[in-house]
Amino acid sequence: MTELTASLSALADPTRREIIAHLANGEATVSQLVDQFDLTQPTISSHLKVLEGAGLIIRTRVAQTRPCRLNPAGLKTISDWLKDYERFWQGTLDHFAEHAERHPPKQKGTTDDR
C-alpha cells in the first residue's frame, strides 16, 4: 500500500478525521483523547495505531503516557497530491464565476419572463 493510499484509507473513518482535527490544536495523550471522544481506551488506541501506521501521527513515550502529535510529513503527502488537482478546482471556480457574471439571476417580479 502506498503512503497516499494508507493516508486516505486512514482518513476515511470520521473518528480518525476528528482525532486529526483535535491534534491540529496540539499534542494529546491517549487518556485525553478518550475523554474528548467518549470512547474506550482500546478503541482510541486502535484508531491511533491506524493513523500512526499511515504516517499521519507520531506517538512518543513520556514516563507512563504516550502523547500523540501530527506528523507534518505524513500530511504533506496528502497535500501534495491535492495540489495536483488545484488547477482543476481553480479553473472550475473561474468558469463558474464567469458564467455567473454573464448570466445573473433574474429578479422576482420582473416582466422579462415572456
Coordinates of C-alpha atoms in Angstrom, one line a residue:
M1 CA 0.0 0.0 0.0
T2 CA 1.4 3.4 -0.9
E3 CA 1.8 6.2 1.6
L4 CA -1.0 8.1 -0.1
T5 CA -3.4 5.1 -0.1
A6 CA -2.6 4.4 3.5
S7 CA -3.2 8.0 4.5
L8 CA -6.5 8.3 2.6
S9 CA -7.7 4.9 3.9
A10 CA -6.9 6.1 7.5
L11 CA -8.8 9.3 6.9
A12 CA -11.8 7.5 5.5
D13 CA -13.0 7.0 9.1
P14 CA -14.8 10.0 10.6
T15 CA -13.4 9.4 14.1
R16 CA -9.9 9.4 12.8
R17 CA -10.5 12.6 11.0
E18 CA -11.8 14.1 14.2
I19 CA -8.7 12.9 16.0
I20 CA -6.5 14.6 13.4
A21 CA -8.6 17.8 13.8
H22 CA -8.1 17.6 17.6
L23 CA -4.4 17.0 17.3
A24 CA -4.1 20.1 15.0
N25 CA -4.5 22.1 18.2
G26 CA -1.6 20.4 19.9
E27 CA -0.4 17.0 21.1
A28 CA -2.7 14.9 23.3
T29 CA -2.3 11.7 25.4
V30 CA -4.4 8.7 24.8
S31 CA -6.3 9.5 28.1
Q32 CA -7.1 13.0 26.9
L33 CA -8.4 11.6 23.6
V34 CA -10.5 9.0 25.5
D35 CA -12.1 11.9 27.5
Q36 CA -12.5 14.0 24.4
F37 CA -14.3 11.4 22.3
D38 CA -16.1 9.4 24.9
L39 CA -14.7 6.2 23.5
T40 CA -12.9 3.4 25.3
Q41 CA -9.1 3.3 25.6
P42 CA -8.8 0.2 23.3
T43 CA -10.9 1.9 20.6
I44 CA -8.8 5.1 20.7
S45 CA -5.6 3.1 20.7
S46 CA -6.9 1.2 17.6
H47 CA -7.6 4.4 15.8
L48 CA -4.2 5.8 16.7
K49 CA -2.5 2.7 15.5
V50 CA -4.0 3.1 12.1
L51 CA -3.1 6.8 12.0
E52 CA 0.4 6.1 13.1
G53 CA 0.8 3.3 10.5
A54 CA -0.3 5.7 7.8
G55 CA 2.3 8.2 9.0
L56 CA -0.2 10.8 9.9
I57 CA 0.7 11.0 13.6
I58 CA 3.7 10.4 15.8
R59 CA 3.5 8.7 19.2
T60 CA 6.2 9.2 21.8
R61 CA 6.6 7.8 25.3
V62 CA 6.9 10.2 28.2
A63 CA 7.0 8.3 31.5
Q64 CA 3.7 6.3 31.5
T65 CA 2.0 8.4 28.9
R66 CA 2.0 8.1 25.1
P67 CA 1.4 11.6 23.7
C68 CA 0.4 11.9 20.1
R69 CA 1.0 14.7 17.6
L70 CA 0.5 15.3 14.0
N71 CA 3.3 14.3 11.6
P72 CA 3.8 17.1 9.1
A73 CA 5.5 14.8 6.6
G74 CA 2.5 12.5 6.5
L75 CA 0.1 15.3 6.0
K76 CA 2.3 16.8 3.2
T77 CA 1.8 13.6 1.2
I78 CA -1.9 14.3 1.0
S79 CA -1.4 18.0 0.5
D80 CA 1.0 17.4 -2.4
W81 CA -1.5 15.0 -4.1
L82 CA -4.4 17.5 -3.7
K83 CA -2.2 20.3 -5.2
D84 CA -2.2 18.3 -8.4
Y85 CA -5.9 19.0 -8.7
E86 CA -5.9 22.6 -7.6
R87 CA -5.7 23.7 -11.2
F88 CA -8.9 21.8 -11.9
W89 CA -10.7 23.3 -8.9
Q90 CA -9.4 26.8 -9.7
G91 CA -10.4 26.5 -13.3
T92 CA -13.8 25.3 -12.4
L93 CA -14.4 28.1 -10.0
D94 CA -13.1 30.7 -12.5
H95 CA -15.5 29.3 -15.2
F96 CA -18.4 29.4 -12.7
A97 CA -17.7 33.0 -11.8
E98 CA -17.5 33.9 -15.5
H99 CA -20.8 32.2 -16.1
A100 CA -22.5 33.9 -13.1
E101 CA -21.3 37.3 -14.4
R102 CA -22.7 36.6 -17.9
H103 CA -26.0 35.2 -16.6
P104 CA -27.0 37.0 -13.4
P105 CA -30.1 35.6 -11.7
K106 CA -33.4 37.1 -12.7
Q107 CA -35.1 39.2 -10.0
K108 CA -38.6 38.1 -9.0
G109 CA -41.4 40.2 -10.2
T110 CA -39.7 41.3 -13.5
T111 CA -41.6 41.2 -16.7
D112 CA -38.7 39.7 -18.7
D113 CA -40.2 36.2 -18.5
R114 CA -42.3 36.4 -21.6

